[in-house]
XYZ file of C-alpha atoms in Angstrom:
522
model
C -43.889 23.170 -2.043
C -43.306 27.353 -1.297
C -42.772 25.775 2.389
C -39.474 22.992 0.890
C -38.867 26.563 -1.106
C -38.151 28.601 2.589
C -36.580 25.902 3.689
C -34.199 25.385 0.940
C -33.417 29.137 0.941
C -32.629 29.305 4.352
C -29.543 26.175 4.685
C -28.471 27.859 1.441
C -27.987 31.487 3.692
C -26.897 29.132 6.728
C -24.925 27.601 3.946
C -23.248 30.749 2.488
C -22.933 32.217 5.625
C -21.177 29.239 7.096
C -18.962 29.694 4.606
C -17.950 32.629 4.918
C -16.767 32.894 8.423
C -14.388 30.095 7.049
C -13.172 31.828 4.613
C -13.056 35.131 6.947
C -11.529 32.839 9.775
C -8.646 31.090 6.786
C -7.581 33.917 6.633
C -7.096 35.087 9.360
C -5.555 32.350 10.341
C -3.098 31.649 7.769
C -1.861 36.413 7.794
C -1.764 35.069 11.075
C 0.845 32.512 10.648
C 2.263 34.579 7.604
C 2.826 37.423 10.580
C 4.564 35.728 13.229
C 7.117 34.181 10.165
C 10.611 36.096 10.237
C 10.631 37.259 6.629
C 14.196 38.583 6.427
C 16.887 36.149 7.660
C 18.517 38.821 10.313
C 19.076 38.354 14.088
C 15.802 39.244 16.111
C 16.556 41.240 19.360
C 13.560 40.769 21.147
C 12.576 37.130 20.338
C 14.102 34.291 21.085
C 13.332 30.843 22.681
C 12.776 32.012 26.063
C 10.936 34.669 25.304
C 7.241 34.740 24.310
C 6.060 36.999 21.511
C 3.208 38.414 23.987
C 6.631 39.587 26.135
C 8.584 40.886 22.632
C 5.510 42.996 22.290
C 5.375 44.491 25.105
C 8.903 45.768 25.527
C 8.561 46.730 21.645
C 5.389 48.517 23.505
C 6.907 49.848 26.849
C 10.979 49.267 26.532
C 11.402 50.704 22.837
C 13.901 52.995 23.120
C 16.028 50.252 25.262
C 16.031 48.032 22.555
C 16.820 50.282 19.721
C 20.070 51.049 22.225
C 21.028 47.978 22.055
C 20.713 47.162 18.496
C 22.351 50.398 17.341
C 25.335 49.588 20.160
C 25.461 45.521 18.519
C 24.123 46.130 14.907
C 25.668 50.018 14.407
C 26.666 48.733 10.570
C 24.671 46.078 10.083
C 20.923 45.241 10.548
C 18.058 43.401 12.921
C 14.674 43.015 13.342
C 12.058 43.546 15.685
C 8.723 41.643 16.582
C 5.948 44.312 17.652
C 2.490 43.611 17.945
C 1.970 44.310 14.127
C 4.447 41.740 13.245
C 8.406 42.016 12.018
C 10.316 45.262 11.581
C 13.904 45.221 10.124
C 16.297 47.722 11.610
C 17.977 49.155 9.173
C 21.864 51.024 9.747
C 22.001 54.666 8.749
C 25.692 53.260 6.225
C 22.134 51.717 4.227
C 20.559 55.201 3.730
C 22.215 56.247 0.095
C 21.198 53.022 -1.331
C 17.469 53.148 -0.149
C 17.032 57.037 0.047
C 16.288 57.272 -3.951
C 14.108 54.592 -4.170
C 10.508 54.576 -6.058
C 7.591 53.566 -4.201
C 6.800 50.894 -6.873
C 9.925 48.952 -4.746
C 9.896 51.305 -1.174
C 6.532 52.355 -0.073
C 6.647 55.279 1.752
C 2.960 55.608 2.098
C 2.381 52.038 3.043
C 5.480 52.687 5.649
C 3.770 56.240 7.073
C 0.303 54.355 7.183
C 1.919 51.481 8.913
C 4.461 53.411 11.817
C 0.829 55.931 12.558
C -2.176 53.297 12.254
C -0.606 49.981 13.653
C -1.638 47.012 11.496
C -5.467 47.662 10.998
C -5.910 50.796 8.660
C -8.660 52.260 10.775
C -8.687 56.135 8.752
C -8.271 56.099 5.027
C -5.349 58.203 4.801
C -4.206 57.449 0.877
C -4.006 60.134 -1.530
C -1.106 61.628 -2.972
C -2.279 65.008 -4.418
C -2.076 67.103 -0.361
C 1.621 65.692 -0.461
C 2.233 67.187 -4.070
C -0.200 70.617 -3.056
C 2.087 70.813 0.436
C 5.368 70.677 -1.104
C 4.930 72.944 -4.505
C 2.204 75.500 -3.788
C 1.623 76.003 -0.071
C 5.370 75.708 0.826
C 6.494 78.069 -1.942
C 3.663 80.564 -1.072
C 5.024 80.610 3.098
C 6.442 84.327 2.407
C 2.871 85.905 0.955
C 1.206 83.776 4.565
C 3.007 84.813 7.711
C 1.261 87.845 7.459
C -1.901 85.817 7.910
C 0.086 83.594 10.753
C 0.495 86.162 12.774
C -3.138 87.696 12.678
C -4.196 84.827 14.022
C -1.152 84.004 16.661
C -2.395 87.033 17.767
C -6.188 86.179 18.448
C -5.393 82.885 19.685
C -2.913 83.924 22.112
C -4.568 85.494 24.443
C -7.361 83.115 24.516
C -5.166 80.387 25.106
C -2.808 81.565 28.061
C -5.200 83.606 29.472
C -2.919 85.405 32.097
C -2.070 89.586 33.045
C 0.802 89.967 35.557
C -0.170 87.333 37.815
C 1.393 84.372 37.634
C -1.129 81.956 36.950
C -0.153 77.813 35.769
C -1.729 77.329 32.520
C -1.849 73.612 31.129
C 0.802 73.697 28.092
C 0.486 71.455 25.742
C -3.929 72.305 25.978
C -2.975 75.871 25.295
C -0.748 75.054 22.674
C -3.231 72.934 20.806
C -5.394 75.761 20.982
C -3.300 78.116 19.670
C -1.841 75.623 16.080
C -4.961 74.522 15.341
C -6.638 78.072 13.864
C -3.151 79.056 12.627
C -2.437 75.460 10.854
C -6.524 75.094 10.109
C -5.396 79.166 8.553
C -4.120 76.998 5.399
C -5.381 73.625 5.811
C -8.684 74.269 6.110
C -9.082 77.559 4.784
C -10.115 80.567 5.907
C -13.706 80.297 5.991
C -13.897 77.882 9.171
C -10.253 77.436 10.496
C -11.397 79.988 13.364
C -15.449 78.541 14.527
C -15.308 77.346 17.472
C -17.069 74.094 15.072
C -13.989 73.404 13.667
C -11.765 74.019 16.678
C -13.744 71.274 18.466
C -13.796 69.167 15.685
C -10.038 68.789 14.701
C -9.157 68.694 18.727
C -11.830 65.599 19.255
C -10.225 63.839 15.748
C -6.142 64.381 17.117
C -6.980 62.777 20.120
C -9.114 59.929 18.743
C -6.353 58.766 16.073
C -3.950 58.956 18.712
C -5.836 56.693 21.287
C -7.394 54.036 18.641
C -3.538 53.350 17.197
C -2.515 53.356 20.809
C -5.643 50.555 21.922
C -5.141 48.664 18.740
C -1.376 47.766 19.330
C -2.530 46.702 22.814
C -5.258 44.002 21.601
C -4.426 40.976 20.084
C -4.118 40.453 16.513
C -7.040 37.960 16.145
C -9.438 40.489 18.087
C -8.029 43.586 17.047
C -11.390 43.335 13.708
C -13.334 43.005 15.994
C -12.221 46.233 19.085
C -11.669 48.062 16.178
C -15.671 47.971 14.739
C -17.079 47.996 18.881
C -13.758 51.268 19.981
C -15.491 54.516 21.239
C -12.324 56.318 19.708
C -13.107 55.868 16.130
C -16.298 56.079 16.420
C -15.677 59.580 17.523
C -12.894 60.190 14.329
C -16.147 58.922 11.835
C -17.714 61.765 13.711
C -15.626 64.177 13.058
C -14.692 62.693 9.128
C -18.629 63.337 9.042
C -18.758 67.569 10.642
C -15.352 67.953 8.948
C -17.670 67.394 5.558
C -20.712 69.606 6.656
C -18.318 72.534 7.352
C -16.390 72.473 5.075
C -18.211 71.041 1.507
C -20.098 74.144 1.185
C -17.010 76.160 1.684
C -15.708 73.495 -1.151
C -18.325 74.287 -3.674
C -18.277 77.705 -3.251
C -15.392 78.086 -4.268
C -15.037 75.335 -7.059
C -18.040 77.478 -8.343
C -15.342 80.974 -8.071
C -12.322 78.925 -9.455
C -15.290 78.261 -12.685
C -15.325 81.953 -13.322
C -12.394 83.098 -13.002
C -12.502 84.265 -9.829
C -9.249 85.136 -7.905
C -7.902 81.736 -6.267
C -6.890 81.580 -2.618
C -3.141 79.804 -1.507
C -3.705 77.263 0.490
C -4.025 73.921 0.478
C -8.443 73.594 0.542
C -7.813 75.002 -3.139
C -4.692 73.028 -4.557
C -7.184 70.427 -3.043
C -10.071 71.560 -5.920
C -7.930 72.461 -8.843
C -5.597 69.594 -8.791
C -8.979 66.846 -8.706
C -9.396 68.369 -12.180
C -5.928 66.617 -13.381
C -6.436 63.208 -11.988
C -6.996 60.377 -13.977
C -9.865 59.693 -11.648
C -10.789 62.877 -9.250
C -11.389 63.237 -6.065
C -15.057 63.981 -5.164
C -15.220 67.455 -2.792
C -16.509 65.445 0.589
C -13.242 63.142 0.367
C -10.615 66.532 -0.533
C -12.475 68.014 3.255
C -12.045 63.514 4.818
C -8.098 65.069 3.651
C -8.286 68.824 4.475
C -8.901 67.481 8.359
C -6.321 64.645 8.131
C -3.358 67.074 6.875
C -4.371 69.351 9.814
C -4.133 66.509 12.668
C -0.632 66.181 10.995
C 0.470 69.597 11.113
C -1.089 70.469 14.673
C 0.334 67.295 16.079
C 3.195 68.331 14.465
C 3.789 71.453 15.767
C 2.393 71.412 18.888
C 4.453 68.958 20.211
C 7.901 69.591 19.527
C 6.822 73.165 20.772
C 5.872 71.663 24.131
C 9.342 69.580 24.144
C 10.891 73.083 23.189
C 9.114 74.615 26.514
C 9.488 72.075 28.815
C 13.301 72.150 27.863
C 13.530 76.652 28.363
C 11.851 75.982 31.480
C 14.572 73.385 32.659
C 17.234 75.104 30.665
C 16.237 78.722 31.690
C 19.565 80.379 31.399
C 18.062 79.742 27.922
C 15.385 82.263 27.911
C 16.531 85.485 27.711
C 19.589 85.438 24.764
C 16.739 84.197 22.701
C 14.107 87.052 23.831
C 17.085 89.420 23.493
C 17.198 87.849 19.992
C 13.300 88.028 18.708
C 12.890 91.836 20.530
C 15.755 92.546 18.342
C 14.734 92.240 14.721
C 11.056 92.711 15.935
C 11.661 96.663 16.572
C 13.688 96.532 13.545
C 11.065 95.840 11.630
C 8.235 96.873 13.846
C 6.914 93.387 14.162
C 6.340 92.734 10.231
C 8.550 89.687 10.229
C 8.704 87.999 6.951
C 10.835 84.353 6.366
C 13.495 86.689 6.300
C 13.617 87.899 9.664
C 12.616 84.372 10.603
C 16.017 83.304 9.342
C 17.988 85.188 11.277
C 16.717 83.937 14.856
C 19.770 81.510 14.881
C 19.571 80.990 18.326
C 15.819 80.192 18.314
C 16.926 78.024 15.470
C 19.150 76.429 17.467
C 17.569 75.117 20.349
C 14.684 73.744 18.665
C 17.380 71.353 16.065
C 18.294 70.540 19.852
C 15.501 70.145 21.743
C 14.166 67.563 18.627
C 17.863 65.802 19.219
C 17.053 64.683 22.027
C 13.467 64.752 22.569
C 12.198 64.073 18.763
C 8.647 63.058 17.955
C 10.433 59.109 16.926
C 12.292 57.293 17.771
C 12.528 55.852 14.014
C 12.306 57.413 10.658
C 12.086 56.438 7.054
C 9.672 54.145 7.318
C 8.696 52.226 4.669
C 6.712 49.399 2.972
C 8.330 46.714 0.378
C 6.677 46.453 -2.698
C 9.256 44.431 -4.291
C 11.880 42.756 -3.693
C 15.726 44.798 -2.734
C 18.744 43.313 -2.198
C 20.715 45.395 -0.540
C 24.780 46.361 -1.189
C 26.005 43.418 1.936
C 23.691 40.995 0.487
C 20.357 40.934 1.962
C 16.975 40.983 0.720
C 14.360 42.683 1.294
C 11.743 40.388 0.208
C 8.251 42.025 -1.041
C 6.196 42.474 2.082
C 9.148 43.368 4.455
C 8.403 46.483 6.332
C 12.054 49.021 7.757
C 12.639 51.359 9.442
C 16.208 53.539 10.419
C 17.410 54.193 14.096
C 16.927 58.156 14.364
C 17.178 58.005 17.515
C 20.528 56.306 18.047
C 21.978 58.595 15.118
C 21.080 62.167 17.294
C 23.403 60.259 20.532
C 26.204 58.554 18.806
C 28.990 59.835 20.119
C 31.180 59.060 17.134
C 29.556 62.173 15.958
C 28.263 64.382 18.716
C 30.231 65.491 21.137
C 28.151 65.007 24.522
C 25.552 64.245 22.829
C 23.606 63.781 25.703
C 24.069 66.822 27.348
C 22.051 69.360 26.339
C 22.867 72.238 24.924
C 20.718 74.702 23.561
C 22.554 76.940 21.203
C 24.991 73.678 19.954
C 24.195 74.386 16.345
C 24.050 78.144 16.547
C 27.812 77.957 17.613
C 28.841 75.430 15.332
C 28.048 77.539 12.554
C 29.913 80.246 13.828
C 32.243 77.249 13.937
C 32.575 75.828 10.874
C 30.013 79.015 8.453
C 31.049 76.525 5.028
C 28.298 74.160 6.645
C 25.705 77.089 7.735
C 22.325 74.957 5.640
C 23.667 71.990 7.749
C 22.905 73.350 11.319
C 19.210 74.894 10.700
C 16.308 73.258 12.373
C 14.074 72.143 9.092
C 18.272 70.701 7.043
C 17.671 66.977 7.222
C 21.442 65.355 7.282
C 23.224 62.274 8.079
C 23.434 63.183 11.444
C 20.046 64.624 11.761
C 17.032 62.466 10.346
C 13.942 63.400 12.539
C 12.449 64.798 9.071
C 13.656 62.139 7.334
C 15.836 61.804 3.847
C 15.530 61.443 0.869
C 12.626 61.822 -2.086
C 10.415 61.501 0.514
C 11.781 63.793 3.166
C 9.386 65.708 5.540
C 6.780 68.083 3.463
C 5.498 70.713 5.535
C 8.873 70.954 8.038
C 9.566 74.797 6.509
C 5.654 75.449 6.693
C 6.571 73.873 10.520
C 9.196 76.170 11.261
C 7.924 79.219 10.037
C 4.471 78.745 12.748
C 6.819 77.535 14.951
C 9.103 80.340 15.151
C 6.031 82.952 14.961
C 4.786 81.270 17.349
C 7.764 81.019 20.134
C 8.742 84.994 19.061
C 5.030 85.937 20.231
C 5.389 84.105 22.855
C 8.722 85.331 24.326
C 8.126 89.183 23.688
C 4.790 88.939 25.765
C 4.951 86.490 28.276
C 7.359 85.116 30.584
C 7.350 80.636 31.748
C 8.595 78.707 34.620
C 8.084 75.961 35.924
C 5.678 75.024 38.272
C 6.606 76.106 42.553
C 8.414 73.050 43.760
C 9.220 71.013 40.476
C 12.565 69.234 40.216
C 12.518 67.938 37.154
C 11.649 68.304 33.922
C 7.716 66.928 33.022
C 8.394 63.617 31.668
C 7.361 61.814 28.496
C 5.274 59.079 27.121
C 6.723 56.723 25.473
C 4.432 54.080 23.468
C 6.864 51.784 21.101
C 8.811 54.634 18.594
C 6.304 57.517 19.396
C 7.559 60.386 22.145
C 4.742 62.428 23.101
C 5.208 64.741 25.528
C 3.369 65.223 29.400
C 0.158 66.160 28.292
C -1.325 67.459 31.507
C 2.007 69.036 32.861
C 1.506 72.779 33.657
C 3.590 75.547 33.801
C 3.345 79.161 35.549
C 3.128 81.751 33.137
C 2.438 85.660 32.827
C 2.181 88.337 30.510
C 5.486 90.570 30.220
C 3.909 93.070 27.675
C 0.576 93.670 25.716
C 0.007 91.535 22.283
C -0.304 94.532 19.719
C -3.904 94.422 18.326
C -4.478 91.982 15.120
C -5.479 93.264 11.914
C -8.958 91.502 11.455
C -9.288 90.075 8.096
C -13.104 90.807 6.987
C -13.331 87.544 5.319
C -13.160 85.903 8.629
C -16.480 84.071 9.192
C -16.129 84.623 13.795
C -18.022 80.870 14.068
């Protein structure tokens, strides 16, 4: 009798397992079918009867900018779509921006769009959470003036460690050096002063950043049906999960100590971890402290990636167009000498040539070719009668707007001081010529309700870093180099060369930092 019961149980579990497998396969096949069916009735630029979906996906991965250029030329004032490794994406003309920029997330979801554009279809990282973005907008940005001395302190400590040169010219790997300078500087405000300078945090952040980007690219190259299986066994995902575990070991004790201090009425710290701690008590379902630690690492990833890649492009452009270096150095030295190196936000705003160079570098070498990536939560009908149905995704071709000859004089020519000259020509439009200002002609920071919340923080840190670099170091291309280090393009992502080296030498002694006694050296 007992053997019959055991056999019956085995048959039951076998049938249950089989049913679950069949159900999962059916769901996967249904999803595969739906994703191959266009949701929007507009032309598909890279898919026709002579082009397979595999070939179209490869075009998206390796010839994305050419597709955007062809699409902008043909549909500048209209709508088309592209087949991608993750299904169809609609590309909207910038003409529709006034209609979509203020749509609520209940209709046009910013957060899902960002997840999709960064991670692709297979979500291997939890990017949920609105509180960090709100905190970045309201608290961190509003306290920028008081955090500038902290940023300068981190820069003066990190520079000689990352760029270890004296008077002799020596080769330096640009991206590696920048990341080692930017991580503790960004970390000071994103993970807190208690761990931002420790070697454990530096290693965790660098490994996490590399793992996220590499995993996203590898999964996008993987056929849709196999993404879940590949994701389980991908070493890059194992590494980033280990990093999430490590940041909790580092940051959770710090957050718990801060929470006790906060409850006791102690002095608060002006940074993102403090915002997360204090904001959690107002959430309907408070974010647990371990999850807050994860959010700090994830948002620091965004800041480090944005700042270091933008600065790498700036350095490559300066080395390729070296006549800009001395005017920018003169501007920095004049302002630095006036304030004896005690730079404020007002001083940084006077660095007009530097600001212009940043904006021109971004115009021609943006981090992403598209912007305003959104996911439709509800149907929405555009003014031309086209319906964007629930479940569809769209973007706007920002790189093509930046190269539009109807908007820019000689758009393919690099003019580092283009925007400084435009300020003089049109002083009434000065604010529109500033690097962090989004306009209808400059969309790389986004637009509308969800314009990049960290852009002011990024610009302050970029200017401080470049001010230190221009005043104390000289740099040039490697001897014998005959071209600018080439970018790495994958889909809409435009990444600066990761291994390129440049020659650096020190031209002035760095001032000694006033090391804060509350920093724990790791």
